[in-house]
Coordinates of C-alpha atoms (C1' of nucleotides) and ligand atoms in Angstrom, one line a residue:
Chain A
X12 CA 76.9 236.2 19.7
X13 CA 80.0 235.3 21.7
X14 CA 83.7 235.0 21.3
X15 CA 85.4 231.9 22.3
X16 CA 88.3 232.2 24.3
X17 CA 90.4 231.2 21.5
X18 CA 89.5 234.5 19.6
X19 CA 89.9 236.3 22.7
X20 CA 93.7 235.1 24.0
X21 CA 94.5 234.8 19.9
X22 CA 94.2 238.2 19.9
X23 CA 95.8 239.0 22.9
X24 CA 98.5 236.9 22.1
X25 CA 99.4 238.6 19.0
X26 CA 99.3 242.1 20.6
X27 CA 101.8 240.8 23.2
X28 CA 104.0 240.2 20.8
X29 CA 103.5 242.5 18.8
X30 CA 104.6 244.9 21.7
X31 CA 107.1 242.6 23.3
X32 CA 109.3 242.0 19.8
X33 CA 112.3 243.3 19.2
X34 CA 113.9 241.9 16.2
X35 CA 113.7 238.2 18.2
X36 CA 111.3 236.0 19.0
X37 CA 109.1 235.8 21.5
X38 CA 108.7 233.0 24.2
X39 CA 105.6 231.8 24.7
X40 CA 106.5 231.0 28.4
X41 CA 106.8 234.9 28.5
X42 CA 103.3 235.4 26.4
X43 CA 101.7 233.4 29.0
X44 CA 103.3 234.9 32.2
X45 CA 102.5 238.7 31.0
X46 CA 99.0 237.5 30.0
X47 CA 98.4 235.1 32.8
X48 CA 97.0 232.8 30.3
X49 CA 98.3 228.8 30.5
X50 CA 100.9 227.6 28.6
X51 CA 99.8 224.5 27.7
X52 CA 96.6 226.8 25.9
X53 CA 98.8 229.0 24.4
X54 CA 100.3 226.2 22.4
X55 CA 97.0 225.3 20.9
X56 CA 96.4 229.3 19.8
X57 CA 99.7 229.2 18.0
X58 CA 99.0 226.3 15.9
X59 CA 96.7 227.9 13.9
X60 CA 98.1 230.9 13.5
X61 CA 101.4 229.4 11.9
X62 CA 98.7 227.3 9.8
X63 CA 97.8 230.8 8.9
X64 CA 100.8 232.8 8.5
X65 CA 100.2 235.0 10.6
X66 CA 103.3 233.8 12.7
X67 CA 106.4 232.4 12.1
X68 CA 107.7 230.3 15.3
X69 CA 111.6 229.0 16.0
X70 CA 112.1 225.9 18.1
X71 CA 115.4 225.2 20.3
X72 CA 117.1 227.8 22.8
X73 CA 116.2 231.5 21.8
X74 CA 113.9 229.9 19.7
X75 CA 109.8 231.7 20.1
X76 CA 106.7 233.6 18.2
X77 CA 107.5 236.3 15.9
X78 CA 105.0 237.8 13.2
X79 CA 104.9 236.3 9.8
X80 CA 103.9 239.9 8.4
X81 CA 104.0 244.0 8.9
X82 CA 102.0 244.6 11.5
X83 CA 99.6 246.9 9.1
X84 CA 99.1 243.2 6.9
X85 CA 98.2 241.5 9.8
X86 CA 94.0 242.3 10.3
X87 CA 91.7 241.5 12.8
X88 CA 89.8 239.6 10.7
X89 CA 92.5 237.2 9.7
X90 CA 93.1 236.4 13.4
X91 CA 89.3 235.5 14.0
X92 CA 89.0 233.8 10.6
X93 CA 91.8 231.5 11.8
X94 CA 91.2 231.1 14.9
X95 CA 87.0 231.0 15.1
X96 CA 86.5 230.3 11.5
X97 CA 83.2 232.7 10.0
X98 CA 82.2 235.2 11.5
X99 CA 78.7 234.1 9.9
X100 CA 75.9 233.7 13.0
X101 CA 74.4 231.0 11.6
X102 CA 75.3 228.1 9.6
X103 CA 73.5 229.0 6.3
X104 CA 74.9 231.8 5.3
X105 CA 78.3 230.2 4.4
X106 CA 76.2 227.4 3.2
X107 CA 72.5 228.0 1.6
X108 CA 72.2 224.1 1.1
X109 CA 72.0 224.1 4.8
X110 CA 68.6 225.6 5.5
X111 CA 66.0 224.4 2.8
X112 CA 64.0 227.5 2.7
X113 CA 66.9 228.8 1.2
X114 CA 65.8 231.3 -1.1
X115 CA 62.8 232.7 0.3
X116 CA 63.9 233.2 4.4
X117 CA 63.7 236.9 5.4
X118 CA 65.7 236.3 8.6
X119 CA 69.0 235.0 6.8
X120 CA 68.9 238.3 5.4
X121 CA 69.2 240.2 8.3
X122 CA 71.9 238.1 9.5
X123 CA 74.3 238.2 6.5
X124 CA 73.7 242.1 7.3
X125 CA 74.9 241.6 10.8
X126 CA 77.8 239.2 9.5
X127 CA 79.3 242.1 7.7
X128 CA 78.7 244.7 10.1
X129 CA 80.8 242.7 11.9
X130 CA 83.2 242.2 9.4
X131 CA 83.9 245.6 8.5
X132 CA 84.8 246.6 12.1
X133 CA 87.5 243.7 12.0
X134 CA 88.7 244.3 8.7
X135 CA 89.5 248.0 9.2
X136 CA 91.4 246.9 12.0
X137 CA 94.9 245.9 11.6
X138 CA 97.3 244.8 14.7
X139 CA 98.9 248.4 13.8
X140 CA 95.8 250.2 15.2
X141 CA 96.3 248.0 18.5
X142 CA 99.5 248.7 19.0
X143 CA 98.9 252.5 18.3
X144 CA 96.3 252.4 20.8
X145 CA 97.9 250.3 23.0
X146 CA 100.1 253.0 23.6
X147 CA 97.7 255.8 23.7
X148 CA 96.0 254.2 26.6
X149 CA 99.8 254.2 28.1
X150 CA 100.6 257.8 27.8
X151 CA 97.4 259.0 28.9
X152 CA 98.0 257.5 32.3
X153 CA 101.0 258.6 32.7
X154 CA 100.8 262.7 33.1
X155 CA 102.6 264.8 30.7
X156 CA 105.8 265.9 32.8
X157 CA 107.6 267.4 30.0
X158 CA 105.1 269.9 29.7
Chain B
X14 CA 79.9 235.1 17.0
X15 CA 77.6 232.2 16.9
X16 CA 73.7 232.9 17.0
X17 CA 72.3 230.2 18.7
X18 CA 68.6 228.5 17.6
X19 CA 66.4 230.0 19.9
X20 CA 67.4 233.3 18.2
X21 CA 67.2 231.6 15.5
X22 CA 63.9 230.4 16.0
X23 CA 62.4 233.0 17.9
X24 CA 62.6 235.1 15.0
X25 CA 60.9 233.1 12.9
X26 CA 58.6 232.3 15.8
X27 CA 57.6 235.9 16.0
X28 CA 57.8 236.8 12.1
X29 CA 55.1 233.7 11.6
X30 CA 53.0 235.2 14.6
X31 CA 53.2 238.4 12.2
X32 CA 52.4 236.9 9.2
X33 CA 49.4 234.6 10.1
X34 CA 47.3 236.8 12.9
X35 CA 44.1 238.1 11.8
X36 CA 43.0 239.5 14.9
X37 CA 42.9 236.0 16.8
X38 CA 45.9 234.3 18.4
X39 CA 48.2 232.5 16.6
X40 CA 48.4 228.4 17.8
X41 CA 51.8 226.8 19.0
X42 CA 51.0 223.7 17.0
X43 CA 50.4 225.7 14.0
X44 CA 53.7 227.4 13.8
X45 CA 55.6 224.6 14.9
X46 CA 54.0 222.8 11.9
X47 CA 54.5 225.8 9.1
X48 CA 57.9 226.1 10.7
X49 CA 58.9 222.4 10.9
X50 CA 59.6 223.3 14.9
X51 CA 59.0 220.9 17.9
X52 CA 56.1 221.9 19.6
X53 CA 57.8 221.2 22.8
X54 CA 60.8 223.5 22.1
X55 CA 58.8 226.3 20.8
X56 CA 57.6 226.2 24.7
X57 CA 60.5 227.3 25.3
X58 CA 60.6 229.9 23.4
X59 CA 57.5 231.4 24.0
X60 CA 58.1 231.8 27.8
X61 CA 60.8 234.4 27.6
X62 CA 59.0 236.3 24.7
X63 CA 56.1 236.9 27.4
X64 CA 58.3 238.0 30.3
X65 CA 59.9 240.4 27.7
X66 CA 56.1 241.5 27.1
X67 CA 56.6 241.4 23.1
X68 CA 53.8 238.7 23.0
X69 CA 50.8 238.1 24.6
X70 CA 49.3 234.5 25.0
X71 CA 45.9 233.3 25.5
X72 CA 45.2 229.6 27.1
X73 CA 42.1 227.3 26.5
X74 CA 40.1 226.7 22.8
X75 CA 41.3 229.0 20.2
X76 CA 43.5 230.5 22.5
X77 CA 47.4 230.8 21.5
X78 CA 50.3 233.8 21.0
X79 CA 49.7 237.1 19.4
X80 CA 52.0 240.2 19.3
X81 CA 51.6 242.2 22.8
X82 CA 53.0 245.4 20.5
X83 CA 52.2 246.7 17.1
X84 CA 54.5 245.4 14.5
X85 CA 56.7 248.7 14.1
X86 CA 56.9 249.0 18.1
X87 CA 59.2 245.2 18.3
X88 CA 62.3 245.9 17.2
X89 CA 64.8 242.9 16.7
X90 CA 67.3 244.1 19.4
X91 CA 64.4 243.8 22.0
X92 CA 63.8 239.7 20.5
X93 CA 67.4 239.0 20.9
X94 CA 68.0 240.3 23.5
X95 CA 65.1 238.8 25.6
X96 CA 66.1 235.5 23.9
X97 CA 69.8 235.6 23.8
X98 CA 70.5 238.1 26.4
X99 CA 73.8 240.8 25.6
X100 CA 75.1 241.0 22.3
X101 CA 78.5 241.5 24.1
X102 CA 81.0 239.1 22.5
X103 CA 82.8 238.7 25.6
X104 CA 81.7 238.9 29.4
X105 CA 83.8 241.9 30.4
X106 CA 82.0 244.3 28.4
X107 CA 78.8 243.8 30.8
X108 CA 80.3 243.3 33.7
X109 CA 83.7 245.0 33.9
X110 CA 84.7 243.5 36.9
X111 CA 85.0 240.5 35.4
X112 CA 88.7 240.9 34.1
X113 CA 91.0 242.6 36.1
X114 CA 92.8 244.8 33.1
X115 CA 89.9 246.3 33.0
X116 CA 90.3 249.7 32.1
X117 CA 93.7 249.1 29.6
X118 CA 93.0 246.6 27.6
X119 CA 92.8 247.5 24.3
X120 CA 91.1 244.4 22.4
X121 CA 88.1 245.0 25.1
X122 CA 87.5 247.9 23.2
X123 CA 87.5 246.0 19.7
X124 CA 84.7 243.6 21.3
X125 CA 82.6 247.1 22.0
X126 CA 82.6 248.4 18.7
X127 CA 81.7 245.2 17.2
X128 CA 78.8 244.8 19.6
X129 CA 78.0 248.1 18.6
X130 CA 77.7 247.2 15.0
X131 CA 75.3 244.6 15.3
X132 CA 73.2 246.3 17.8
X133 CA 72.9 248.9 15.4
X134 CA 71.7 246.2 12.5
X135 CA 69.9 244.7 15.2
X136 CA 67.9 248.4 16.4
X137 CA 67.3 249.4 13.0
X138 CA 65.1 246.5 12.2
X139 CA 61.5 246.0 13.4
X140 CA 58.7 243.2 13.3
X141 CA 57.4 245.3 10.7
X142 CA 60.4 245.6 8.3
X143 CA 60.5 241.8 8.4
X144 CA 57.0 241.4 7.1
X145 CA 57.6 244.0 4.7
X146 CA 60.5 242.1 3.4
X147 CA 58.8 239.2 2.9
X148 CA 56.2 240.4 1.1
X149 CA 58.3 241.6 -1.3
X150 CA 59.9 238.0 -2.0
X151 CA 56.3 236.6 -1.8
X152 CA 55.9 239.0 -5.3
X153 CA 59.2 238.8 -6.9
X154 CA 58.5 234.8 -7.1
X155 CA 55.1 236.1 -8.5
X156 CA 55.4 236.7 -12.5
X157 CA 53.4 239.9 -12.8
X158 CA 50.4 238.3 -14.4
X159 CA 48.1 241.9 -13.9
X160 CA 50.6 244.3 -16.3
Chain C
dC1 C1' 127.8 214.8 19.4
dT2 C1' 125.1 215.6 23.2
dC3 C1' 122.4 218.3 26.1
dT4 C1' 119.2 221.8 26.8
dT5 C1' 115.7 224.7 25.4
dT6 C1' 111.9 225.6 23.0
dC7 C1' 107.9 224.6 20.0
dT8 C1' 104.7 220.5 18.1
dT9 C1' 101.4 217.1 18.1
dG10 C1' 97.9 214.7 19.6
dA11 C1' 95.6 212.3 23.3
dC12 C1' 92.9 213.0 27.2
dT13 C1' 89.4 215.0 30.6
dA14 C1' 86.2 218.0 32.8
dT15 C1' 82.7 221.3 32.4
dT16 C1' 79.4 223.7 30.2
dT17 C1' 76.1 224.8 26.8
dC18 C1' 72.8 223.3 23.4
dG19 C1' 69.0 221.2 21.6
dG20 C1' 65.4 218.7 22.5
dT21 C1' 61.8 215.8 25.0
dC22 C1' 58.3 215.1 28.2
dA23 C1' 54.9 215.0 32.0
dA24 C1' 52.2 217.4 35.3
dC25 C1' 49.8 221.6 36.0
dT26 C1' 47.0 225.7 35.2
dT27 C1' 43.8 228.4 32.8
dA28 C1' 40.0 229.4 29.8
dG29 C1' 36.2 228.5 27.0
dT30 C1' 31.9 225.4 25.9
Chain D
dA28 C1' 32.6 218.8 33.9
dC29 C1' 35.2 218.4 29.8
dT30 C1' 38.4 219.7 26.6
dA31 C1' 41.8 222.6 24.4
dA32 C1' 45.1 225.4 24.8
dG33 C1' 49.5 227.4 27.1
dT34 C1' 53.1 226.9 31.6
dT35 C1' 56.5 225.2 34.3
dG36 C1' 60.3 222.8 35.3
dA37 C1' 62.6 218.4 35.4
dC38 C1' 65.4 215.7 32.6
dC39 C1' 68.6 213.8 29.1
dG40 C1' 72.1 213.1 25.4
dA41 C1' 75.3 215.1 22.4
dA42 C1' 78.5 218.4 21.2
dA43 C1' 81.5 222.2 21.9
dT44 C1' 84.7 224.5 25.1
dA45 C1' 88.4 225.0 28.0
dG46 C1' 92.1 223.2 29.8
dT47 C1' 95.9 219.7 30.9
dC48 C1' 99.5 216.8 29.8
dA49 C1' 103.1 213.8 27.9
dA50 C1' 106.0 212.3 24.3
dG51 C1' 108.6 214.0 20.5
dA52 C1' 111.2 216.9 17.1
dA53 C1' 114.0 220.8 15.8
dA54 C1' 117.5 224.2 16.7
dG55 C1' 121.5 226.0 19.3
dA56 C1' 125.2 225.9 22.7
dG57 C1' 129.1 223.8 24.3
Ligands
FES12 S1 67.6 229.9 5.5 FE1 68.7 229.4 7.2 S2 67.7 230.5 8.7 FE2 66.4 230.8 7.0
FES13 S1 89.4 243.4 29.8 FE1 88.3 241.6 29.3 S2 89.3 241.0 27.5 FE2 90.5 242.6 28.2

DNA sequence: CTCTTTCTTGACTATTTCGGTCAACTTAGT
DNA sequence: ACTAAGTTGACCGAAATAGTCAAGAAAGAG
């Protein structure tokens, strides 16, 4: 049940910008500083995620990664789906001609169920919710001074 | 969020076991024939199963695997995760030393609830309720000659 | 127009994980 | 003893992952 890396920095990706935009772009040399990720990765995440629209990118000087949508259109599940593909555990739930005993095979039950457990977490999770508690986590380090 | 095949096939393994004991062990070669499984692999599968005392296994004549607990005591977390190990989708959620943003990072927290989710599929689902299931396929594919 | 900055594309490699096979060994019954 | 099981651990090939890099194309600045 694990996450490749790509899922993993995608999503850390878009949450850096997400909190690092300000009406302009994004550098990806910037992304991969804050997130000590390398940049020659990075430019393999992005790929995708343009593919997706999910993010809009600008080449030449000032050029960088900004978000294709809202930030409450852009869900979880879009960033995995693009960047892992299914979230399906094994091969034939996305395709039943893949297993013969198609029909009848108690255990492909189970995991469609745990396919859309998972789902539901990441589709009731937009980067919105990140951000928002991206910042809770700030302010509740910081004590409350103006109290 | 890939399952690989020895959950895969320890599932089955274990749901055959169920299905074909009548008091005496259950033979290797048998599954692996019923399930179209290499013998040699389902070796493999066995071993961990035993450490994780969910089966019992027998050598010499007639001897083979049969369920160490009673159907409704093995639950499907306890196969997965003696065949799999954590459901965590990424490593820091074990071991939280293992990135250093440990305590802020926000998308760590995403990976915990959707381990969370499938643990709780995964808990809620016992030997038993497999059999049951099946069962119930067994008769559906049955016209119901007796009414 | 040209130079620089930035993303783009695709080739390449190293490492790890997976899936599978096998042989030698141990144990248990007959 | 003999035979029929499971046990253990070595081994291998293929594929997926993770990561690096270089050549190129677009966009701005001057
Ligand atoms: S049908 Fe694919 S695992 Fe049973
Ligand atoms: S702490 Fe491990 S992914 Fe953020």
């Amino acid at each position: 049940m694990k996450l490749s890396t790509k899922g993993e920095y995608g999503t850390r990706l878009l949450l850096d910008v997400a909190l690092h935009s300000r009406g302009e772009p994004v550098q990806l040399r910037d992304i991969a500083r804050r997130e000590k990720l390398s940049l020659w990765y990075l430019e393999h995440l992005v790929a995708p995620l343009v593919a997706g629209g999910i993010v809009r990118t600008t080449r030449g000087p000032k050029g960088g990664v900004s978000l294709a949508r809202p930030l409450e259109e852009i869900k979880l599940s879009d960033i995995i789906q693009q960047l892992e593909g299914s979230t399906a555990p094994i091969a034939c739930i996305d395709d039943p001609k893949f297993c013969d005993r198609s029909g009848s095979c108690v255990t492909r039950d189970i995991w469609g169920e745990i396919q859309k457990a998972t789902d539901n977490v990441l589709e009731s999770l937009t980067l919105k919710d990140l951000v928002e508690r991206h910042k809770q986590k700030e302010e509740a380090k910081q004590p409350m001074y103006f109290i």
